[in-house]
CSV table of C-alpha atoms in Angstrom, one decimal:
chain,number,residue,atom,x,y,z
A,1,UNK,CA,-19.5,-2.9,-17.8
A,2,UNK,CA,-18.3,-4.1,-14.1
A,3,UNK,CA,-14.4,-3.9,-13.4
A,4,UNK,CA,-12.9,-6.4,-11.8
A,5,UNK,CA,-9.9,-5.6,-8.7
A,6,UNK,CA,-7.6,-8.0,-6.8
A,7,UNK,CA,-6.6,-6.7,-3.8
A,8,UNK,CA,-3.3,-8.8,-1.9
A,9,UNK,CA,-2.9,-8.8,1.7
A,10,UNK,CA,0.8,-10.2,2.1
A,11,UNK,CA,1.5,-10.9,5.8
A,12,UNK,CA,5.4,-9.7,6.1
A,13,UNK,CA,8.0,-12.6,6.4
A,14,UNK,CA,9.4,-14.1,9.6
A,15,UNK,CA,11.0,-11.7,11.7
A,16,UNK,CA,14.5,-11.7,13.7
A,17,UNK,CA,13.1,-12.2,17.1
A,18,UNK,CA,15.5,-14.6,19.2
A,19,UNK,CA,13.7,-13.4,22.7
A,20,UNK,CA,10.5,-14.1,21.8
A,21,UNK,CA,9.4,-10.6,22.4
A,22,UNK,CA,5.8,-9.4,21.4
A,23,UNK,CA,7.1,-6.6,19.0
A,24,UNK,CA,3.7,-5.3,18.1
A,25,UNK,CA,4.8,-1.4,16.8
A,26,UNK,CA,8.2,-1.1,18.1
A,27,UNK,CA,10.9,-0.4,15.6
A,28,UNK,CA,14.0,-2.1,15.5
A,29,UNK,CA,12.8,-5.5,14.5
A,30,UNK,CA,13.9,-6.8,11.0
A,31,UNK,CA,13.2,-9.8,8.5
A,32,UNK,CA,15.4,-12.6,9.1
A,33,UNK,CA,17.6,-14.3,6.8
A,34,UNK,CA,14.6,-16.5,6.4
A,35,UNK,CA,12.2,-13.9,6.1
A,36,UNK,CA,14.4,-11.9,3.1
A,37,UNK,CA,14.3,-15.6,1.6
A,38,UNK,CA,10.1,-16.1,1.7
A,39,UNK,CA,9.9,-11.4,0.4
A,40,UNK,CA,12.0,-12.8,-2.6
A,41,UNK,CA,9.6,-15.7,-3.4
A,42,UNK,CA,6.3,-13.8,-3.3
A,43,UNK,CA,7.9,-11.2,-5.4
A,44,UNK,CA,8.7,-14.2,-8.3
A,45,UNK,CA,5.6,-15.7,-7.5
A,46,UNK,CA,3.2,-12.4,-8.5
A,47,UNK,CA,6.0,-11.3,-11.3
A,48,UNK,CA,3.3,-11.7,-13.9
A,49,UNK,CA,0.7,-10.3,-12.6
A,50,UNK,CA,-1.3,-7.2,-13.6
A,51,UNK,CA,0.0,-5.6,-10.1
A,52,UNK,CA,-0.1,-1.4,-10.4
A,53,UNK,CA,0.1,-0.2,-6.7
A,54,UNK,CA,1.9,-1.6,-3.8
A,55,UNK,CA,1.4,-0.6,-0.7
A,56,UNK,CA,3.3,-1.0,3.1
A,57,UNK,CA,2.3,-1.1,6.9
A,58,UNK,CA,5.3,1.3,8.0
A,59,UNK,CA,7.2,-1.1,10.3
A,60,UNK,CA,10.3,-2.3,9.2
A,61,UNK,CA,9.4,-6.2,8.8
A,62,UNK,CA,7.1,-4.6,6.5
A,63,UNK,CA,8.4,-2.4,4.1
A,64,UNK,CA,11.5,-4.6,4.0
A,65,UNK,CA,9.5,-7.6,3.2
A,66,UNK,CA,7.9,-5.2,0.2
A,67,UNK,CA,11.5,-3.8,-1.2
A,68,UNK,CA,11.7,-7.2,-3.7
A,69,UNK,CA,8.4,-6.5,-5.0
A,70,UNK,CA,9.1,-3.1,-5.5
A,71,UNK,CA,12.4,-4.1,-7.5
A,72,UNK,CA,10.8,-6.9,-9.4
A,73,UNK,CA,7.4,-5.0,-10.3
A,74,UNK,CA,9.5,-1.6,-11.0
A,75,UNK,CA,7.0,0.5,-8.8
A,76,UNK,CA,7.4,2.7,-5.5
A,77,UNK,CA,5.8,1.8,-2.0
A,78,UNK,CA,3.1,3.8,-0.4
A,79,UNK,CA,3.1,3.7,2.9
A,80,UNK,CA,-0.5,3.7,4.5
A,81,UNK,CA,-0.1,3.7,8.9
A,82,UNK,CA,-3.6,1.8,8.8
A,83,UNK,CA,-2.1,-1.4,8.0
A,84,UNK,CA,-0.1,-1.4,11.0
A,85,UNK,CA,0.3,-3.9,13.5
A,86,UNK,CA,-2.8,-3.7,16.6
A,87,UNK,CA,-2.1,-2.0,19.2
A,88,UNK,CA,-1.3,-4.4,22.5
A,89,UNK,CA,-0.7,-3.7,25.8
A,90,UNK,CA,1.8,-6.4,26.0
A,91,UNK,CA,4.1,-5.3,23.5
A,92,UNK,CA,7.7,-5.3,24.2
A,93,UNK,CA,7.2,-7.8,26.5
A,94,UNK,CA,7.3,-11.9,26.7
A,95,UNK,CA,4.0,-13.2,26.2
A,96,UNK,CA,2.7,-17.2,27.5
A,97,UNK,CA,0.6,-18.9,29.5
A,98,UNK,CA,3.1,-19.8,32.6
A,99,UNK,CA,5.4,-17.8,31.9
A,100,UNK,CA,6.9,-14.2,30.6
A,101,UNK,CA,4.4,-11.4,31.1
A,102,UNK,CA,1.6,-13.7,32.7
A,103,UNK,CA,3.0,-15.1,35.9
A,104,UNK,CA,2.5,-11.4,37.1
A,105,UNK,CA,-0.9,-10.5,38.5
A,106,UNK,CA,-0.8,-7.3,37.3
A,107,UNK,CA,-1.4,-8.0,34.1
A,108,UNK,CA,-4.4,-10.1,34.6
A,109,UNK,CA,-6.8,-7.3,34.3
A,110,UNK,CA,-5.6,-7.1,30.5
A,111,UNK,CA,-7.8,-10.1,29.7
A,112,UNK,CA,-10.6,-10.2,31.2
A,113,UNK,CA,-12.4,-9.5,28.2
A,114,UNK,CA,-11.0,-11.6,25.0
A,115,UNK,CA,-14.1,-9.9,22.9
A,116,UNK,CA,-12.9,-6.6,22.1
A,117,UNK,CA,-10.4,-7.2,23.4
A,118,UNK,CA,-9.4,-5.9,26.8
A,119,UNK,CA,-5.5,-5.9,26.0
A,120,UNK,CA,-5.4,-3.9,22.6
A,121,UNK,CA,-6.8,-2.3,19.7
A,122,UNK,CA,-10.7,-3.2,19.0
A,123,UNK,CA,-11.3,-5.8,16.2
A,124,UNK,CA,-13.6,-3.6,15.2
A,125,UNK,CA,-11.3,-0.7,14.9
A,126,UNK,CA,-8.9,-2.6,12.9
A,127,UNK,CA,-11.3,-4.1,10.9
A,128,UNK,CA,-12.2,-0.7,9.7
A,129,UNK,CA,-9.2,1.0,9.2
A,130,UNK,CA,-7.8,-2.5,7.6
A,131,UNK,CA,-11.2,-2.1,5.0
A,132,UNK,CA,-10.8,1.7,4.4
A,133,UNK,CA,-7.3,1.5,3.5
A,134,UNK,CA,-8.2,-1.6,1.2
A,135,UNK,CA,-11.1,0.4,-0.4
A,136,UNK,CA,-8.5,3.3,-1.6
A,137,UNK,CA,-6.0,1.1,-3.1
A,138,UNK,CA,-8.9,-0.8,-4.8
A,139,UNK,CA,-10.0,2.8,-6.3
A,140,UNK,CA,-6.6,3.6,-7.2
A,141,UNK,CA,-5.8,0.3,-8.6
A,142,UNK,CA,-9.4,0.4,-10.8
A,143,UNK,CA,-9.5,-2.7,-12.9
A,144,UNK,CA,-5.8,-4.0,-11.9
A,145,UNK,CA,-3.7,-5.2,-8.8
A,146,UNK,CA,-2.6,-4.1,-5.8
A,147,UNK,CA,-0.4,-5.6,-2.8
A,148,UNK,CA,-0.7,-4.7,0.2
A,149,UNK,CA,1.9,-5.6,3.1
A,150,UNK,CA,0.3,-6.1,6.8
A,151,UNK,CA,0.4,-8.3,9.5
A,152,UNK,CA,-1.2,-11.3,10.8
A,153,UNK,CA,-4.2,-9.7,13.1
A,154,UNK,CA,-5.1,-6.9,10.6
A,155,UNK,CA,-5.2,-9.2,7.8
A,156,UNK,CA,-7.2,-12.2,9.5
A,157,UNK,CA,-9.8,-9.3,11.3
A,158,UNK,CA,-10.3,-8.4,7.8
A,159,UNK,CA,-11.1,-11.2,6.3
A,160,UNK,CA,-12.9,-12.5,9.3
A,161,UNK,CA,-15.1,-9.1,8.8
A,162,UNK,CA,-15.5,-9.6,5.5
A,163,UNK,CA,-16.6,-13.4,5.4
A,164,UNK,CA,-19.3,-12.5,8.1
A,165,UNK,CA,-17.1,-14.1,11.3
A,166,UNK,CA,-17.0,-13.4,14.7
A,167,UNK,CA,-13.9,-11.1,15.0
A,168,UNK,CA,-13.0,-12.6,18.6
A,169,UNK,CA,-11.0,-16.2,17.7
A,170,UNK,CA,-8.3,-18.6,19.0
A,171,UNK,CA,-4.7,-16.8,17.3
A,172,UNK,CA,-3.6,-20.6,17.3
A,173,UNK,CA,-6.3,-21.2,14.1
A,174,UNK,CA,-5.7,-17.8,12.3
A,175,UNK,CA,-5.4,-18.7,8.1
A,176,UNK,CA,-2.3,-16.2,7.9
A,177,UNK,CA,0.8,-17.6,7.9
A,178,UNK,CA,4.2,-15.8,7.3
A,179,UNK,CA,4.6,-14.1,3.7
A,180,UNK,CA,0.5,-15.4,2.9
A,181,UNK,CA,-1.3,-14.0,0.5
A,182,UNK,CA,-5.3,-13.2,1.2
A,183,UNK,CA,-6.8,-11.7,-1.9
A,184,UNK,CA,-9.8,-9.9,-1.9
A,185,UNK,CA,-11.7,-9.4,-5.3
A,186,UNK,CA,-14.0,-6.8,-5.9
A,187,UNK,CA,-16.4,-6.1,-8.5
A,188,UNK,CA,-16.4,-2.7,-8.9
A,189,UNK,CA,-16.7,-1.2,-5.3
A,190,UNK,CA,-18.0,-4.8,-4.3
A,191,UNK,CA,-16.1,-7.5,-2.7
A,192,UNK,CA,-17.2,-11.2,-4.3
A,193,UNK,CA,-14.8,-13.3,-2.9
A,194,UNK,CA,-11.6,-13.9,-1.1
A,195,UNK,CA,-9.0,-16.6,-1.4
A,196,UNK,CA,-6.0,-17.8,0.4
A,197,UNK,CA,-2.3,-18.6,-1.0
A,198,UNK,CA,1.3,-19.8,0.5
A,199,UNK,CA,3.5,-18.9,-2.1
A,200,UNK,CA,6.5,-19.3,0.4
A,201,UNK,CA,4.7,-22.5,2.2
A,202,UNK,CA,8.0,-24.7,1.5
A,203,UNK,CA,10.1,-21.9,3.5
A,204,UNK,CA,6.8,-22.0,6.5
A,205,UNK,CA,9.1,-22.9,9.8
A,206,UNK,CA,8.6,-26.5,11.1
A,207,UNK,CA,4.8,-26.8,12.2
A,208,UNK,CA,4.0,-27.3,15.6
A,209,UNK,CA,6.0,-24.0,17.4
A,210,UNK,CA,4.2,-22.6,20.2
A,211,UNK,CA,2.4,-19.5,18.7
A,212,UNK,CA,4.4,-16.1,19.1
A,213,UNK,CA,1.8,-13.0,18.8
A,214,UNK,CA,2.5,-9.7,17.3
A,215,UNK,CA,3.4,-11.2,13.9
């Protein structure tokens, strides 16, 4: 008989970031009040469900966006480094077209290839690291549910990979907004389909905000 596994990709909630910075990996860089507000609405919103595992990207936006699941769901995190953030060259800095790290030629060599891409980690690296930690958890979890807390390039490469799209793409049209949930269901070791939830979409900030990478 086939068992059936729900794997949840949660995106972390928004982050304290007043600068504007491209935070990528570095520490330091918390939920804001916001963010606590949209971790405490996914935790009511997946109370009842047949959840067993919960898992955490190690950066602080994460873990601290998976501390009210862990309370509500009475389990411990496990921290996995493969749902980390990509790597970028730009991190720590300002990131725009016009201005911040841009306006200085050096950087230019950074993108001269947006298919790999030429300024980070490769989608297809993530991709896989993203699907192996995601295949563990789904053996672990065998026949219940499992959250997983990431960020907004691991999760869309992912399910970009999975749905059989070109991992290159526009960050501007990404599916993956703050505190989203992309669940992946597999039938036994088999994915079968993948859907896409807001349970915080009434906190979402106003729409139309220039895009800030390294969510």
């Amino acid at each position: 008989m086939s068992e059936l596994t729900r794997v949840h990709l949660l995106r972390h909630g928004e982050v304290h970031n007043p600068s504007k910075v491209l935070y990528g990996r570095l520490s330091g860089y918390h939920l804001s009040d916001l963010g606590r507000a949209m971790a405490e609405r996914v935790a009511a919103a997946v109370a009842d469900r047949d959840i067993t595992l919960l898992v955490s990207s190690p950066l602080e936006r994460a873990r601290e966006t998976a501390a009210p699941l862990a309370e509500t769901l009475g389990l411990d995190v496990r921290i996995d480094d493969r749902l980390l953030e990509a790597l970028n060259v730009f991190e720590g800095m300002t990131f725009g077209v016009g201005d911040g790290s841009l306006r200085h030629a050096r950087h230019w060599r950074h993108l001269r290839n947006p298919f790999t891409p030429s300024w980070g980690e490769p989608y297809r690296d993530i991709a896989a690291r993203m699907l192996a930690a995601m295949s563990d958890a789904r053996r672990d979890a065998a026949g219940h549910e499992v959250v997983m807390v990431s960020h907004q390039l691991p999760i869309w490469t992912a399910r970009s990979f999975i749905e059989g799209r070109r991992l290159w793409h526009d960050p501007r049209r990404r599916e993956c907004s703050l505190a989203s949930l992309t669940t992946v269901t597999y039938e036994d070791d088999t994915i079968v389909s993948v859907a896409y939830s807001e349970p915080a979409g009434d906190l979402l900030p106003q729409a139309g905000k220039p895009f800030t990478a390294g969510a």
